[in-house]
């Protein structure tokens, strides 16, 4: 079945540091890939997405590139801020599995001033 | 994007009681989804609720424990029955985003603590 694996957290960075959160996936079809973010006390919000190989999703300074050859969708940001502190979830949606979203385990990011 | 409202946002419940969570969407949607997020864990799909038919439950979840109603295209409820401390979780309602994208919109969740 489909699965998503993320690096375990927490990830603790200083403000303005470079961020990478690794995400790899397995899927039977040709999935769409997503990063969702959950700020403290809130529900999930879509951060960015990519629907086919080599697509790059970007939003709020975050980027992720759909790499079919390595089955990866790593999240990056060049300079994190304290306000980026949240839990980040990588997810995939596979049409072959009825478009259900499969989530990774989540990675907590803590950014210190 | 859809605006999804859930009630209650949080509650503290006694063991053995039941609680119903409401989910209201500001537009008509075909499918609504209920997820559970246990403390420090990722999201697990409980069931898919279509208007006019019985909900479809994922492996490990049963209707007697998590009955779902879907009376119209903008509303759904999830009941957590006969609660135990293991049911302490955030329960999230979600709806489909743009057609065939696989994207979901989420409510803010209902945080239940069972004593």
PDB file of C-alpha atoms in Angstrom:
ATOM      1  CA  UNK A   1       0.000   0.000   0.000  1.00  0.00           C
ATOM      2  CA  UNK A   2       0.911   3.664  -0.137  1.00  0.00           C
ATOM      3  CA  UNK A   3       3.112   5.117   2.579  1.00  0.00           C
ATOM      4  CA  UNK A   4       4.950   8.302   3.486  1.00  0.00           C
ATOM      5  CA  UNK A   5       8.075   8.483   5.620  1.00  0.00           C
ATOM      6  CA  UNK A   6       9.325  11.698   7.165  1.00  0.00           C
ATOM      7  CA  UNK A   7      12.360  12.467   9.237  1.00  0.00           C
ATOM      8  CA  UNK A   8      11.572  12.352  12.912  1.00  0.00           C
ATOM      9  CA  UNK A   9      11.618  15.488  14.937  1.00  0.00           C
ATOM     10  CA  UNK A  10      11.830  17.647  16.718  1.00  0.00           C
ATOM     11  CA  UNK A  11      14.012  19.773  14.519  1.00  0.00           C
ATOM     12  CA  UNK A  12      15.403  22.748  16.397  1.00  0.00           C
ATOM     13  CA  UNK A  13      16.939  25.616  14.465  1.00  0.00           C
ATOM     14  CA  UNK A  14      18.013  29.163  15.105  1.00  0.00           C
ATOM     15  CA  UNK A  15      16.271  31.973  13.276  1.00  0.00           C
ATOM     16  CA  UNK A  16      17.547  32.470   9.700  1.00  0.00           C
ATOM     17  CA  UNK A  17      18.944  28.939   9.511  1.00  0.00           C
ATOM     18  CA  UNK A  18      18.368  26.699   6.483  1.00  0.00           C
ATOM     19  CA  UNK A  19      15.663  24.083   6.830  1.00  0.00           C
ATOM     20  CA  UNK A  20      15.325  20.679   5.214  1.00  0.00           C
ATOM     21  CA  UNK A  21      12.685  18.154   6.217  1.00  0.00           C
ATOM     22  CA  UNK A  22      13.060  14.892   4.335  1.00  0.00           C
ATOM     23  CA  UNK A  23      10.074  13.036   2.926  1.00  0.00           C
ATOM     24  CA  UNK A  24      10.025   9.857   0.855  1.00  0.00           C
ATOM     25  CA  UNK A  25       7.046   7.905  -0.369  1.00  0.00           C
ATOM     26  CA  UNK A  26       5.876   4.655  -1.883  1.00  0.00           C
ATOM     27  CA  UNK A  27       2.816   4.548  -4.096  1.00  0.00           C
ATOM     28  CA  UNK A  28       1.241   2.192  -6.587  1.00  0.00           C
ATOM     29  CA  UNK A  29       0.200   4.891  -9.030  1.00  0.00           C
ATOM     30  CA  UNK A  30       1.220   8.449  -9.847  1.00  0.00           C
ATOM     31  CA  UNK A  31       0.472  10.396  -6.715  1.00  0.00           C
ATOM     32  CA  UNK A  32       0.113  14.061  -6.004  1.00  0.00           C
ATOM     33  CA  UNK A  33       2.324  15.210  -3.139  1.00  0.00           C
ATOM     34  CA  UNK A  34       1.588  17.724  -0.422  1.00  0.00           C
ATOM     35  CA  UNK A  35       3.057  19.458   2.567  1.00  0.00           C
ATOM     36  CA  UNK A  36       0.597  20.458   5.271  1.00  0.00           C
ATOM     37  CA  UNK A  37       1.428  22.616   8.286  1.00  0.00           C
ATOM     38  CA  UNK A  38      -0.197  22.591  11.709  1.00  0.00           C
ATOM     39  CA  UNK A  39       0.480  25.628  13.866  1.00  0.00           C
ATOM     40  CA  UNK A  40       0.026  25.274  17.622  1.00  0.00           C
ATOM     41  CA  UNK A  41      -3.632  24.875  18.546  1.00  0.00           C
ATOM     42  CA  UNK A  42      -4.834  24.951  14.941  1.00  0.00           C
ATOM     43  CA  UNK A  43      -5.976  22.530  12.265  1.00  0.00           C
ATOM     44  CA  UNK A  44      -3.994  21.548   9.196  1.00  0.00           C
ATOM     45  CA  UNK A  45      -3.379  23.969   6.370  1.00  0.00           C
ATOM     46  CA  UNK A  46      -2.051  23.162   2.938  1.00  0.00           C
ATOM     47  CA  UNK A  47       1.424  24.649   2.582  1.00  0.00           C
ATOM     48  CA  UNK A  48       2.307  23.548  -0.957  1.00  0.00           C
ATOM     49  CA  UNK A  49       1.738  20.786  -3.455  1.00  0.00           C
ATOM     50  CA  UNK A  50       3.069  19.190  -6.639  1.00  0.00           C
ATOM     51  CA  UNK A  51       1.051  17.015  -8.960  1.00  0.00           C
ATOM     52  CA  UNK A  52       3.635  15.485 -11.286  1.00  0.00           C
ATOM     53  CA  UNK A  53       7.303  14.626 -11.533  1.00  0.00           C
ATOM     54  CA  UNK A  54       9.739  17.568 -11.489  1.00  0.00           C
ATOM     55  CA  UNK A  55       7.036  20.005 -10.379  1.00  0.00           C
ATOM     56  CA  UNK A  56       8.150  22.416  -7.680  1.00  0.00           C
ATOM     57  CA  UNK A  57       5.634  23.562  -5.120  1.00  0.00           C
ATOM     58  CA  UNK A  58       6.331  26.798  -3.273  1.00  0.00           C
ATOM     59  CA  UNK A  59       4.647  29.030  -0.720  1.00  0.00           C
ATOM     60  CA  UNK A  60       5.738  31.417   2.053  1.00  0.00           C
ATOM     61  CA  UNK A  61       9.411  30.825   1.201  1.00  0.00           C
ATOM     62  CA  UNK A  62       9.052  27.048   1.436  1.00  0.00           C
ATOM     63  CA  UNK A  63       9.816  24.832  -1.564  1.00  0.00           C
ATOM     64  CA  UNK A  64       9.615  21.153  -2.412  1.00  0.00           C
ATOM     65  CA  UNK A  65      10.381  19.379  -5.689  1.00  0.00           C
ATOM     66  CA  UNK A  66       8.635  16.171  -6.777  1.00  0.00           C
ATOM     67  CA  UNK A  67      11.483  13.725  -7.499  1.00  0.00           C
ATOM     68  CA  UNK A  68      10.127  10.565  -9.068  1.00  0.00           C
ATOM     69  CA  UNK A  69      13.546   8.946  -9.449  1.00  0.00           C
ATOM     70  CA  UNK A  70      14.221   9.142  -5.722  1.00  0.00           C
ATOM     71  CA  UNK A  71      10.521   9.057  -4.666  1.00  0.00           C
ATOM     72  CA  UNK A  72      11.119  12.127  -2.545  1.00  0.00           C
ATOM     73  CA  UNK A  73       9.487  15.464  -1.783  1.00  0.00           C
ATOM     74  CA  UNK A  74      11.824  17.194   0.656  1.00  0.00           C
ATOM     75  CA  UNK A  75      10.713  20.493   2.186  1.00  0.00           C
ATOM     76  CA  UNK A  76      13.212  23.359   2.230  1.00  0.00           C
ATOM     77  CA  UNK A  77      13.360  26.958   3.355  1.00  0.00           C
ATOM     78  CA  UNK A  78      16.376  29.181   3.089  1.00  0.00           C
ATOM     79  CA  UNK A  79      15.841  31.249   6.234  1.00  0.00           C
ATOM     80  CA  UNK A  80      13.379  30.143   8.904  1.00  0.00           C
ATOM     81  CA  UNK A  81      11.564  32.442  11.284  1.00  0.00           C
ATOM     82  CA  UNK A  82      10.212  31.884  14.779  1.00  0.00           C
ATOM     83  CA  UNK A  83       6.715  32.003  13.274  1.00  0.00           C
ATOM     84  CA  UNK A  84       7.537  28.882  11.222  1.00  0.00           C
ATOM     85  CA  UNK A  85       7.484  26.803  14.400  1.00  0.00           C
ATOM     86  CA  UNK A  86       4.847  24.164  13.720  1.00  0.00           C
ATOM     87  CA  UNK A  87       4.353  20.519  12.833  1.00  0.00           C
ATOM     88  CA  UNK A  88       4.852  19.703   9.148  1.00  0.00           C
ATOM     89  CA  UNK A  89       3.167  16.745   7.480  1.00  0.00           C
ATOM     90  CA  UNK A  90       4.111  15.256   4.143  1.00  0.00           C
ATOM     91  CA  UNK A  91       1.228  13.529   2.376  1.00  0.00           C
ATOM     92  CA  UNK A  92       0.305  11.870  -0.876  1.00  0.00           C
ATOM     93  CA  UNK A  93      -2.879  11.346  -2.783  1.00  0.00           C
ATOM     94  CA  UNK A  94      -2.980   8.414  -5.143  1.00  0.00           C
ATOM     95  CA  UNK A  95      -5.723   8.170  -7.727  1.00  0.00           C
ATOM     96  CA  UNK A  96      -5.171   4.447  -7.767  1.00  0.00           C
ATOM     97  CA  UNK A  97      -6.149   4.384  -4.095  1.00  0.00           C
ATOM     98  CA  UNK A  98      -9.271   6.471  -4.522  1.00  0.00           C
ATOM     99  CA  UNK A  99      -7.515   9.787  -3.923  1.00  0.00           C
ATOM    100  CA  UNK A 100      -7.299   9.185  -0.182  1.00  0.00           C
ATOM    101  CA  UNK A 101      -4.646  11.246   1.547  1.00  0.00           C
ATOM    102  CA  UNK A 102      -1.902   9.241   3.236  1.00  0.00           C
ATOM    103  CA  UNK A 103       0.091  11.207   5.804  1.00  0.00           C
ATOM    104  CA  UNK A 104       3.598  10.892   7.111  1.00  0.00           C
ATOM    105  CA  UNK A 105       4.245  10.921  10.830  1.00  0.00           C
ATOM    106  CA  UNK A 106       4.807  14.666  11.039  1.00  0.00           C
ATOM    107  CA  UNK A 107       7.941  16.622  11.944  1.00  0.00           C
ATOM    108  CA  UNK A 108       7.901  19.238  14.662  1.00  0.00           C
ATOM    109  CA  UNK A 109       9.996  22.303  13.884  1.00  0.00           C
ATOM    110  CA  UNK A 110      11.069  24.653  16.655  1.00  0.00           C
ATOM    111  CA  UNK A 111      12.781  27.888  15.670  1.00  0.00           C
ATOM    112  CA  UNK A 112      14.575  29.822  18.396  1.00  0.00           C
ATOM    113  CA  UNK A 113      15.239  33.552  18.224  1.00  0.00           C
TER     114      UNK A 113
ATOM    115  CA  UNK B   1     -11.235  27.223  -0.344  1.00  0.00           C
ATOM    116  CA  UNK B   2     -13.924  25.855   1.949  1.00  0.00           C
ATOM    117  CA  UNK B   3     -14.483  27.212   5.441  1.00  0.00           C
ATOM    118  CA  UNK B   4     -15.040  24.393   7.915  1.00  0.00           C
ATOM    119  CA  UNK B   5     -16.353  24.947  11.441  1.00  0.00           C
ATOM    120  CA  UNK B   6     -16.197  22.302  14.117  1.00  0.00           C
ATOM    121  CA  UNK B   7     -17.871  22.207  17.504  1.00  0.00           C
ATOM    122  CA  UNK B   8     -16.832  21.744  20.218  1.00  0.00           C
ATOM    123  CA  UNK B   9     -13.276  22.961  19.758  1.00  0.00           C
ATOM    124  CA  UNK B  10     -12.289  21.113  22.897  1.00  0.00           C
ATOM    125  CA  UNK B  11     -13.915  19.157  25.691  1.00  0.00           C
ATOM    126  CA  UNK B  12     -13.083  17.131  28.730  1.00  0.00           C
ATOM    127  CA  UNK B  13     -15.184  13.999  29.035  1.00  0.00           C
ATOM    128  CA  UNK B  14     -15.732  11.265  31.552  1.00  0.00           C
ATOM    129  CA  UNK B  15     -14.983   7.645  30.810  1.00  0.00           C
ATOM    130  CA  UNK B  16     -18.013   5.758  29.487  1.00  0.00           C
ATOM    131  CA  UNK B  17     -19.814   8.795  28.086  1.00  0.00           C
ATOM    132  CA  UNK B  18     -20.346   9.714  24.439  1.00  0.00           C
ATOM    133  CA  UNK B  19     -19.714  12.992  22.643  1.00  0.00           C
ATOM    134  CA  UNK B  20     -20.926  14.227  19.273  1.00  0.00           C
ATOM    135  CA  UNK B  21     -18.727  16.503  17.183  1.00  0.00           C
ATOM    136  CA  UNK B  22     -20.361  18.711  14.587  1.00  0.00           C
ATOM    137  CA  UNK B  23     -18.830  19.819  11.296  1.00  0.00           C
ATOM    138  CA  UNK B  24     -20.346  22.596   9.195  1.00  0.00           C
ATOM    139  CA  UNK B  25     -19.034  23.568   5.747  1.00  0.00           C
ATOM    140  CA  UNK B  26     -19.794  26.845   4.002  1.00  0.00           C
ATOM    141  CA  UNK B  27     -20.423  25.144   0.647  1.00  0.00           C
ATOM    142  CA  UNK B  28     -21.976  21.931  -0.606  1.00  0.00           C
ATOM    143  CA  UNK B  29     -19.536  19.041  -0.782  1.00  0.00           C
ATOM    144  CA  UNK B  30     -19.970  15.453  -1.841  1.00  0.00           C
ATOM    145  CA  UNK B  31     -17.503  13.777   0.468  1.00  0.00           C
ATOM    146  CA  UNK B  32     -16.557  14.608   4.023  1.00  0.00           C
ATOM    147  CA  UNK B  33     -13.797  12.873   5.931  1.00  0.00           C
ATOM    148  CA  UNK B  34     -13.188  12.336   9.615  1.00  0.00           C
ATOM    149  CA  UNK B  35      -9.615  11.960  10.862  1.00  0.00           C
ATOM    150  CA  UNK B  36      -8.151  11.225  14.258  1.00  0.00           C
ATOM    151  CA  UNK B  37      -4.853  12.617  15.476  1.00  0.00           C
ATOM    152  CA  UNK B  38      -3.689  10.958  18.659  1.00  0.00           C
ATOM    153  CA  UNK B  39      -1.223  12.862  20.862  1.00  0.00           C
ATOM    154  CA  UNK B  40       2.089  13.283  19.054  1.00  0.00           C
ATOM    155  CA  UNK B  41       0.915  11.160  16.138  1.00  0.00           C
ATOM    156  CA  UNK B  42      -0.011  11.667  12.529  1.00  0.00           C
ATOM    157  CA  UNK B  43      -3.508  11.675  11.098  1.00  0.00           C
ATOM    158  CA  UNK B  44      -5.497   8.497  10.637  1.00  0.00           C
ATOM    159  CA  UNK B  45      -8.612   8.382   8.508  1.00  0.00           C
ATOM    160  CA  UNK B  46     -11.614   7.130  10.483  1.00  0.00           C
ATOM    161  CA  UNK B  47     -14.292   7.176   7.787  1.00  0.00           C
ATOM    162  CA  UNK B  48     -15.634   8.825   4.676  1.00  0.00           C
ATOM    163  CA  UNK B  49     -19.144  10.261   4.841  1.00  0.00           C
ATOM    164  CA  UNK B  50     -21.266  10.712   1.730  1.00  0.00           C
ATOM    165  CA  UNK B  51     -24.656  12.339   1.867  1.00  0.00           C
ATOM    166  CA  UNK B  52     -27.478   9.847   1.565  1.00  0.00           C
ATOM    167  CA  UNK B  53     -25.468   6.718   2.256  1.00  0.00           C
ATOM    168  CA  UNK B  54     -23.774   5.011   5.159  1.00  0.00           C
ATOM    169  CA  UNK B  55     -20.279   6.085   6.019  1.00  0.00           C
ATOM    170  CA  UNK B  56     -17.357   3.955   4.871  1.00  0.00           C
ATOM    171  CA  UNK B  57     -15.051   3.036   7.736  1.00  0.00           C
ATOM    172  CA  UNK B  58     -11.330   2.338   7.559  1.00  0.00           C
ATOM    173  CA  UNK B  59      -9.750  -0.729   9.042  1.00  0.00           C
ATOM    174  CA  UNK B  60      -9.746  -0.568  12.818  1.00  0.00           C
ATOM    175  CA  UNK B  61     -12.781   1.715  13.090  1.00  0.00           C
ATOM    176  CA  UNK B  62     -16.378   0.537  13.486  1.00  0.00           C
ATOM    177  CA  UNK B  63     -19.762   2.192  13.290  1.00  0.00           C
ATOM    178  CA  UNK B  64     -20.777   1.237  16.831  1.00  0.00           C
ATOM    179  CA  UNK B  65     -17.824   3.138  18.248  1.00  0.00           C
ATOM    180  CA  UNK B  66     -17.831   6.063  15.786  1.00  0.00           C
ATOM    181  CA  UNK B  67     -21.337   6.554  14.371  1.00  0.00           C
ATOM    182  CA  UNK B  68     -21.477   9.228  11.688  1.00  0.00           C
ATOM    183  CA  UNK B  69     -24.388  11.190  10.302  1.00  0.00           C
ATOM    184  CA  UNK B  70     -24.479  13.084   7.018  1.00  0.00           C
ATOM    185  CA  UNK B  71     -27.956  14.604   6.729  1.00  0.00           C
ATOM    186  CA  UNK B  72     -27.116  17.089   3.954  1.00  0.00           C
ATOM    187  CA  UNK B  73     -24.306  18.350   1.745  1.00  0.00           C
ATOM    188  CA  UNK B  74     -22.955  20.884   4.248  1.00  0.00           C
ATOM    189  CA  UNK B  75     -23.071  19.084   7.592  1.00  0.00           C
ATOM    190  CA  UNK B  76     -21.832  15.954   9.330  1.00  0.00           C
ATOM    191  CA  UNK B  77     -21.462  14.658  12.857  1.00  0.00           C
ATOM    192  CA  UNK B  78     -19.088  12.152  14.408  1.00  0.00           C
ATOM    193  CA  UNK B  79     -19.951  10.554  17.733  1.00  0.00           C
ATOM    194  CA  UNK B  80     -17.273   9.006  19.904  1.00  0.00           C
ATOM    195  CA  UNK B  81     -19.135   6.401  21.952  1.00  0.00           C
ATOM    196  CA  UNK B  82     -18.391   4.882  25.324  1.00  0.00           C
ATOM    197  CA  UNK B  83     -15.184   6.828  25.602  1.00  0.00           C
ATOM    198  CA  UNK B  84     -12.013   5.671  27.278  1.00  0.00           C
ATOM    199  CA  UNK B  85      -8.743   7.567  27.869  1.00  0.00           C
ATOM    200  CA  UNK B  86      -7.391   5.983  24.678  1.00  0.00           C
ATOM    201  CA  UNK B  87      -9.912   8.065  22.737  1.00  0.00           C
ATOM    202  CA  UNK B  88      -8.207  11.279  23.835  1.00  0.00           C
ATOM    203  CA  UNK B  89      -7.307  12.813  20.485  1.00  0.00           C
ATOM    204  CA  UNK B  90      -7.926  15.625  18.088  1.00  0.00           C
ATOM    205  CA  UNK B  91     -10.744  14.776  15.705  1.00  0.00           C
ATOM    206  CA  UNK B  92     -10.620  16.599  12.392  1.00  0.00           C
ATOM    207  CA  UNK B  93     -13.275  17.080   9.765  1.00  0.00           C
ATOM    208  CA  UNK B  94     -12.139  17.613   6.204  1.00  0.00           C
ATOM    209  CA  UNK B  95     -13.565  18.062   2.723  1.00  0.00           C
ATOM    210  CA  UNK B  96     -12.200  17.691  -0.765  1.00  0.00           C
ATOM    211  CA  UNK B  97     -10.421  20.555  -2.408  1.00  0.00           C
ATOM    212  CA  UNK B  98     -10.403  21.272  -6.145  1.00  0.00           C
ATOM    213  CA  UNK B  99     -11.578  18.383  -8.297  1.00  0.00           C
ATOM    214  CA  UNK B 100      -9.115  15.532  -8.786  1.00  0.00           C
ATOM    215  CA  UNK B 101      -6.241  17.257  -6.981  1.00  0.00           C
ATOM    216  CA  UNK B 102      -6.377  15.050  -3.906  1.00  0.00           C
ATOM    217  CA  UNK B 103      -6.142  18.159  -1.746  1.00  0.00           C
ATOM    218  CA  UNK B 104      -8.197  18.353   1.449  1.00  0.00           C
ATOM    219  CA  UNK B 105      -9.371  21.307   3.518  1.00  0.00           C
ATOM    220  CA  UNK B 106      -9.431  20.789   7.264  1.00  0.00           C
ATOM    221  CA  UNK B 107     -11.392  22.178  10.133  1.00  0.00           C
ATOM    222  CA  UNK B 108      -9.542  23.361  13.230  1.00  0.00           C
ATOM    223  CA  UNK B 109     -10.258  20.116  14.998  1.00  0.00           C
ATOM    224  CA  UNK B 110     -11.968  19.069  18.199  1.00  0.00           C
ATOM    225  CA  UNK B 111      -9.577  18.230  21.022  1.00  0.00           C
ATOM    226  CA  UNK B 112     -11.081  15.616  23.342  1.00  0.00           C
ATOM    227  CA  UNK B 113      -9.599  14.631  26.665  1.00  0.00           C
ATOM    228  CA  UNK B 114     -11.113  11.591  28.363  1.00  0.00           C
ATOM    229  CA  UNK B 115     -10.511  11.207  32.077  1.00  0.00           C
TER     230      UNK B 115
END
